[in-house]
Amino acid sequence: MTIPTSSGPFTHASTSVQKTMFMVLLALLPATAFNMYLFGWPAIFLFAVTIGSCVIIEAGCLMLAGRPVKVTLADNSAVLTGWLLAASLPPWAPWWIGLLGAIFAIAMAKHAFGGIGQNVFNPAMVGRTVLLISFPVVMTAWVAPHPLFSVGAPGFADAIAITFGGHMPDAMSSASALGHIKTELSRGIPATQSITQVPDMMDMALGYRAGSMGETSILLILAGGLFLMAKRIISWHIPVTVIGSLFLIAEIFHTADPVHFTSGTFHLLSGATFLGAFFIATDYVTSPVSKKGQLIFGVGCGLLIWLIRNFAGYPEGVAFAILLMNALTPIIDRYTRPRVFGRDRKGEPLALSKEKP
Amino acid sequence: MKLYPVRGGIHPEYRKEQTSEKAIVLMPMPAALYIPLQQHIGAPAEVLVKEGDLVKKGQMIARSQGVISSPQHAPTSGRIAAITEVAAPHPSGLPQTTIIIEPDGKDEWAVLPEPIADPFAADPHLIHERVAQSGIVGMGGAAFPSAVKLNLGTQKKLDTLLLNGAECEPYLTCDDRVMREYADEVIDGARIMAHALGTPRVVIGIELNKPEAITIMSKAASAFAGVEVIGVPVQYPMGSERHLVQAITGLETPARKLTADLGIVVHNVATARAVHHSVRFGRPLVSRVVTVSGRAIREPNNILTPIGTRITDLIEFCGGFATRPESIVNGGPMMGQPLASLEAPVVKGTSGILALTTEEINDQPTSSCIRCGSCVTICPCGLSPVEMAAFIRKDNLEGAAKLGVRDCFSCGSCSYVCPSHIPLVHYFNYAKGMLSDLERELRKNDRVKTLVEVRTIRIEKAAEAKKAALAAKKTAAAPAATPTVDEEKTNA
């Protein structure tokens, strides 16, 4: 028997980083699988390229840093980053978009900061944002749904041409709902009129619409999010505040000025609102650790999404909003530490009183 | 009864079923008993016997020294075989002075102090005195001399004695069994303690995962006014004194204060039973119930063990090891201490001996923190373990202290939930140790500085006195001479 060198406890929950990440992947699966079906072979190819690149780049970075490669890769975090990055890409984008995105996400946003747990910004969102700014045309080339094996959907060979040959068929492109309304508004056409040209709310909720590779099915994303909450991987604080604050501010402005502002429901159902609220804003590493901090973070994200969608140059603002709030996370953490037992907020011992708090 | 919410906490796997239905059994007298002089917080006891002496069961063999201390008694009759250094039941395994008794097998009682006929009419001081002389210490694990705590009524206005039957540590069932099998003795002890403290009210807090104990204790308590049993939520660390007080009264004990400052004194249920024995029968604390459990133990059990029984003997009584244990823990798995040696004896604060397998401990290699925030959410003290650990890793102890690392009582909840298996408690224990070392060093420096200053002043004074004396002598020698201008200057 050796002399024990460690303090207790001598029992541990059966949690691990690997299990946590795996649960998130599992929760993403239905929504993503639906989108793979909806956008067909090109989406499946791009998805594979993006995740594959992320894993390979992660391995390379780990080797350069002299860290254990196998063990660290097994934590699934690179797969998750790749998955979320792919989920935020236009489904028929060429292969090099996935590869470049992976380089920015894994090498620049994650490993340059010190690897898992050390990054300030959400890697997938950094990847997406850099791509969007650098390649605005490719990154906004949306396609209407072309379900696998349906008439007019690209076959295996066509898909190879789309993903690896850069042959984006013009006829198949389609605007996203957010993009359409923004363009029309800039031409002086009121939102009340242009909203009739986007898919109806039911199609939007079910996900039968143009959009990024993993964002369109609100219902499946919601199901995944609720699964994560039930498994206590995430708590309600961030998703509810992101969605709630976005809905509220959109609804207030919509009521006051429906010509320029679309409804709260429309904001929730379009773009990456749900994917962002449940799967990206809730990223452990880049969001606050305290529940109070998470509430502030969520409200900040919700308001920024609305501001960017309405007043900035881009029709979609989820990625920007989350990155901006990521930057605020350290300061939010600093000011939202819980009150220590027996002390006031300043850290002084409580006054001795027999009053119940 | 309305309960109040308590922050954070966890729901570990309790694994109490290994022993919760095992009635208390008596440990056969081992070949030798090892009675360390220090089994309590405070000064070690002073030896009263010498090698070769014959002692009777319950005879005092070491007396308390100073205000915070406790005597030791012979747990059985026999011969003092040696007074020597033996490994202590402490993670360091360092030796401490221990009286070794060879039992004679007769288990003959010494002449005990007379029972206190009507303790409720007795002067509280008489009860304090009796409890102190009986060597009773907190049996929940902290082992603070109980008489000192019973004396708080003379200094503070108290209204409630809170009896802690939460037993929130996984595995441990000794308090559960004591409550189920000796409810009347526990309640009688509690009422005596309440009388000694001057508190009109006795509340017994028991976690709801012990329904039999709650039923039996409630029935036993129903005979007395002012004694109530309250089921408290199953939420580790409910058995922490401050958290139990908060759950039951809603009062939050200020930092650096005691629950007694709020009028509440907390004692463990087994301690109450020991008080019953000492007041009603004059019997000192010579044995206790110990839970021996863990999957590496062949037959886990609750055992009434003479103080001083070696842990190895206790484990042998439980059929030895079923498999190789990964760790032997003294106490519960959350806050217990690892044991360096099985040769160490059971002491008054030993609530459990656990032989745990690798699977039970489930200690995975540490990976990077992913800032999941679980530790912040569950910390019952409202601390931010993730941030404190980051500071301590960089040896920024000052930063960790500012975040309140000294308010951490090492309940282990953060380490338990951490998905990256970071040994957070280990960091905090390290920081607390280093910080108290630094403080001691500072105090020492301050003291040295003060001493130097005092010395300088003393030397100056002496020099002045000498000068004055010299001047006086001079004046005496020339009383007629008027001081010259020069002299005046020098005097000024």
Coordinates of C-alpha atoms in Angstrom, one line a residue, chain B residues 46-299:
Chain B
E46 CA -1.6 13.5 29.4
V47 CA -0.7 9.9 30.3
L48 CA -1.8 8.8 33.8
V49 CA -0.6 5.2 33.6
K50 CA 2.7 3.4 33.0
E51 CA 3.8 0.3 31.4
G52 CA 2.7 -2.8 33.3
D53 CA -0.2 -1.1 35.1
L54 CA -3.5 -3.0 35.3
V55 CA -6.5 -1.0 34.3
K56 CA -10.2 -1.5 34.4
K57 CA -12.7 -0.7 31.7
G58 CA -13.7 2.9 31.8
Q59 CA -10.7 3.9 33.9
M60 CA -9.1 7.2 32.9
I61 CA -5.7 6.5 31.4
A62 CA -4.9 10.0 30.1
R63 CA -6.3 13.2 31.4
S64 CA -7.2 16.3 29.4
Q65 CA -4.7 19.2 29.3
G66 CA -6.0 22.7 28.9
V67 CA -9.4 24.1 28.0
I68 CA -9.8 22.3 24.6
S69 CA -8.7 18.8 25.2
S70 CA -10.2 15.4 26.1
P71 CA -9.3 12.5 28.4
Q72 CA -8.9 8.9 27.2
H73 CA -10.3 5.9 29.0
A74 CA -9.5 2.2 28.9
P75 CA -12.0 0.5 26.6
T76 CA -11.6 -2.8 28.4
S77 CA -9.8 -4.2 31.4
G78 CA -6.3 -5.4 31.0
R79 CA -2.6 -4.5 31.2
I80 CA -0.8 -1.5 29.8
A81 CA 1.6 -3.3 27.4
A82 CA 3.4 -0.2 26.2
I83 CA 3.3 3.5 25.8
T84 CA 4.9 4.2 22.4
E85 CA 4.7 5.7 19.0
V86 CA 2.2 4.2 16.6
A87 CA 0.9 5.4 13.2
A88 CA -2.0 7.7 13.6
P89 CA -5.2 7.4 11.6
H90 CA -4.2 10.4 9.5
P91 CA -3.2 10.7 5.8
S92 CA 0.4 11.3 6.8
G93 CA 0.6 8.1 8.8
L94 CA 2.9 9.9 11.1
P95 CA 3.4 8.2 14.5
Q96 CA 1.9 9.7 17.7
T97 CA 2.1 8.7 21.3
T98 CA -0.3 5.8 21.9
I99 CA -1.2 3.7 24.9
I100 CA -1.3 0.0 24.1
I101 CA -3.6 -2.2 26.2
E102 CA -3.5 -5.9 26.3
P103 CA -7.1 -7.0 27.2
D104 CA -7.4 -9.6 30.0
G105 CA -10.6 -10.9 28.5
K106 CA -12.7 -10.0 31.6
D107 CA -14.0 -6.7 30.3
E108 CA -14.4 -5.6 33.9
W109 CA -15.7 -2.1 34.6
A110 CA -13.8 0.2 36.9
V111 CA -15.7 2.1 39.7
L112 CA -17.6 4.6 37.6
P113 CA -18.8 8.0 38.6
E114 CA -22.3 7.9 40.1
P115 CA -25.1 8.5 37.6
I116 CA -26.6 11.9 37.8
A117 CA -30.0 11.1 39.4
D118 CA -32.2 13.7 37.8
P119 CA -30.1 15.4 35.1
F120 CA -32.9 17.9 34.3
A121 CA -32.8 19.2 37.8
A122 CA -29.0 19.2 37.9
D123 CA -26.8 22.2 37.6
P124 CA -25.7 22.5 33.9
H125 CA -22.1 22.7 35.1
L126 CA -22.4 19.3 36.6
I127 CA -23.3 18.0 33.1
H128 CA -20.5 19.9 31.4
E129 CA -18.1 18.4 34.0
R130 CA -19.4 14.9 33.5
V131 CA -19.3 15.1 29.7
A132 CA -15.7 16.5 29.8
Q133 CA -14.6 13.8 32.2
S134 CA -16.2 11.1 30.0
G135 CA -14.0 12.0 27.1
I136 CA -16.9 12.7 24.8
V137 CA -16.0 14.4 21.4
G138 CA -18.0 15.1 18.3
M139 CA -18.7 11.7 16.8
G140 CA -19.7 13.0 13.4
G141 CA -16.0 13.1 12.4
A142 CA -14.7 16.5 13.6
A143 CA -14.0 15.2 17.1
F144 CA -14.3 18.6 18.8
P145 CA -14.5 18.2 22.6
S146 CA -18.3 18.2 23.3
A147 CA -18.1 19.7 26.7
V148 CA -16.7 22.9 25.2
K149 CA -19.6 23.1 22.9
L150 CA -22.1 22.4 25.7
N151 CA -20.6 25.3 27.6
L152 CA -21.6 27.8 24.9
G153 CA -24.9 28.5 26.8
T154 CA -22.9 30.3 29.4
Q155 CA -21.5 32.7 26.8
K156 CA -24.3 33.1 24.3
K157 CA -28.1 33.2 24.2
L158 CA -29.1 29.9 22.7
D159 CA -32.5 28.7 21.7
T160 CA -32.1 25.5 19.7
L161 CA -30.1 22.3 20.0
L162 CA -29.9 20.9 16.5
L163 CA -29.1 17.2 16.4
N164 CA -27.4 16.2 13.2
G165 CA -28.7 12.9 11.9
A166 CA -28.4 14.0 8.3
E167 CA -25.6 11.5 7.6
C168 CA -25.2 12.9 4.1
E169 CA -22.0 11.0 3.2
P170 CA -22.5 8.0 0.9
Y171 CA -21.9 4.6 2.4
L172 CA -22.1 5.6 6.0
T173 CA -25.0 4.2 8.0
C174 CA -23.7 4.2 11.5
D175 CA -25.9 7.1 12.6
D176 CA -28.9 5.7 10.8
R177 CA -28.5 2.4 12.7
V178 CA -27.9 4.2 16.1
M179 CA -31.1 6.2 15.5
R180 CA -33.1 3.1 14.5
E181 CA -31.8 0.9 17.3
Y182 CA -31.2 3.3 20.2
A183 CA -33.7 6.1 19.5
D184 CA -34.7 6.5 23.2
E185 CA -31.0 6.8 24.3
V186 CA -30.3 9.4 21.5
I187 CA -33.3 11.5 22.5
D188 CA -32.6 11.3 26.2
G189 CA -29.0 12.4 25.5
A190 CA -30.3 15.2 23.4
R191 CA -32.7 16.4 26.1
I192 CA -29.8 16.3 28.6
M193 CA -27.6 18.3 26.3
A194 CA -30.5 20.8 25.7
H195 CA -30.8 21.2 29.5
A196 CA -27.0 21.8 29.8
L197 CA -27.1 24.3 27.0
G198 CA -30.3 26.0 28.3
T199 CA -32.1 25.6 24.9
P200 CA -35.8 25.1 25.1
R201 CA -36.0 23.5 21.7
V202 CA -34.5 20.3 20.3
V203 CA -34.7 19.7 16.5
I204 CA -33.4 16.5 15.0
G205 CA -32.6 16.8 11.3
I206 CA -32.5 13.5 9.3
E207 CA -32.2 13.1 5.6
L208 CA -35.3 11.8 3.9
N209 CA -33.4 8.7 2.6
K210 CA -33.6 7.3 6.1
P211 CA -37.4 6.9 6.4
E212 CA -37.2 4.2 9.2
A213 CA -34.9 6.4 11.3
I214 CA -37.4 9.3 10.9
T215 CA -40.4 7.1 11.9
I216 CA -38.6 5.6 14.9
M217 CA -37.1 8.8 16.1
S218 CA -40.4 10.7 15.6
K219 CA -42.2 8.1 17.7
A220 CA -39.5 8.3 20.5
A221 CA -39.6 12.1 20.4
S222 CA -43.4 12.3 20.5
A223 CA -43.3 11.7 24.3
F224 CA -41.5 15.0 24.9
A225 CA -42.6 18.5 24.3
G226 CA -40.1 20.7 22.5
V227 CA -38.4 17.8 20.7
E228 CA -39.2 17.5 17.0
V229 CA -37.8 15.4 14.2
I230 CA -37.5 17.0 10.8
G231 CA -36.9 15.2 7.5
V232 CA -34.5 17.2 5.4
P233 CA -33.9 16.9 1.6
V234 CA -31.4 14.4 0.4
Q235 CA -28.8 16.8 -0.8
Y236 CA -25.1 16.5 -0.1
P237 CA -23.6 18.3 2.0
M238 CA -26.8 18.6 4.1
G239 CA -24.8 17.3 7.1
S240 CA -22.6 20.4 7.1
E241 CA -23.5 22.2 10.3
R242 CA -24.1 25.6 8.6
H243 CA -26.1 24.2 5.8
L244 CA -28.3 22.1 8.0
V245 CA -29.0 25.2 10.2
Q246 CA -29.9 27.1 7.0
A247 CA -32.2 24.3 5.8
I248 CA -34.1 24.1 9.0
T249 CA -34.1 27.8 10.2
G250 CA -33.4 29.8 7.1
L251 CA -30.5 31.5 9.0
E252 CA -27.2 31.9 7.2
T253 CA -24.2 31.8 9.6
P254 CA -22.0 34.7 8.8
A255 CA -18.4 34.0 7.8
R256 CA -16.1 33.6 10.8
K257 CA -19.0 33.2 13.2
L258 CA -20.5 30.1 14.7
T259 CA -24.0 28.8 14.4
A260 CA -24.1 29.4 18.2
D261 CA -24.0 33.1 17.4
L262 CA -27.4 32.5 15.9
G263 CA -28.5 30.7 19.0
I264 CA -28.2 27.2 17.5
V265 CA -25.7 24.5 18.7
V266 CA -25.3 21.4 16.5
H267 CA -24.3 18.0 17.8
N268 CA -24.2 14.6 16.2
V269 CA -26.7 11.9 17.1
A270 CA -24.1 9.5 18.3
T271 CA -22.6 12.2 20.5
A272 CA -26.1 12.5 22.2
R273 CA -26.1 8.8 22.8
A274 CA -22.6 9.0 24.4
V275 CA -23.9 11.8 26.7
H276 CA -26.8 9.6 27.7
H277 CA -24.4 6.9 28.7
S278 CA -22.1 9.2 30.6
V279 CA -24.8 11.0 32.5
R280 CA -27.2 8.1 33.2
F281 CA -24.6 5.4 33.9
G282 CA -21.3 7.2 34.4
R283 CA -19.8 5.4 31.4
P284 CA -17.1 7.2 29.5
L285 CA -16.8 7.0 25.7
V286 CA -14.9 3.7 25.1
S287 CA -16.6 2.4 22.0
R288 CA -18.4 3.6 18.9
V289 CA -20.4 2.3 16.0
V290 CA -18.3 2.2 12.8
T291 CA -19.6 1.5 9.3
V292 CA -17.2 -0.8 7.4
S293 CA -18.2 -0.8 3.8
G294 CA -17.1 -0.6 0.2
R295 CA -17.1 -3.3 -2.5
A296 CA -13.6 -4.4 -1.5
I297 CA -15.0 -5.6 1.9
R298 CA -16.3 -9.1 2.0
E299 CA -19.0 -8.5 4.5

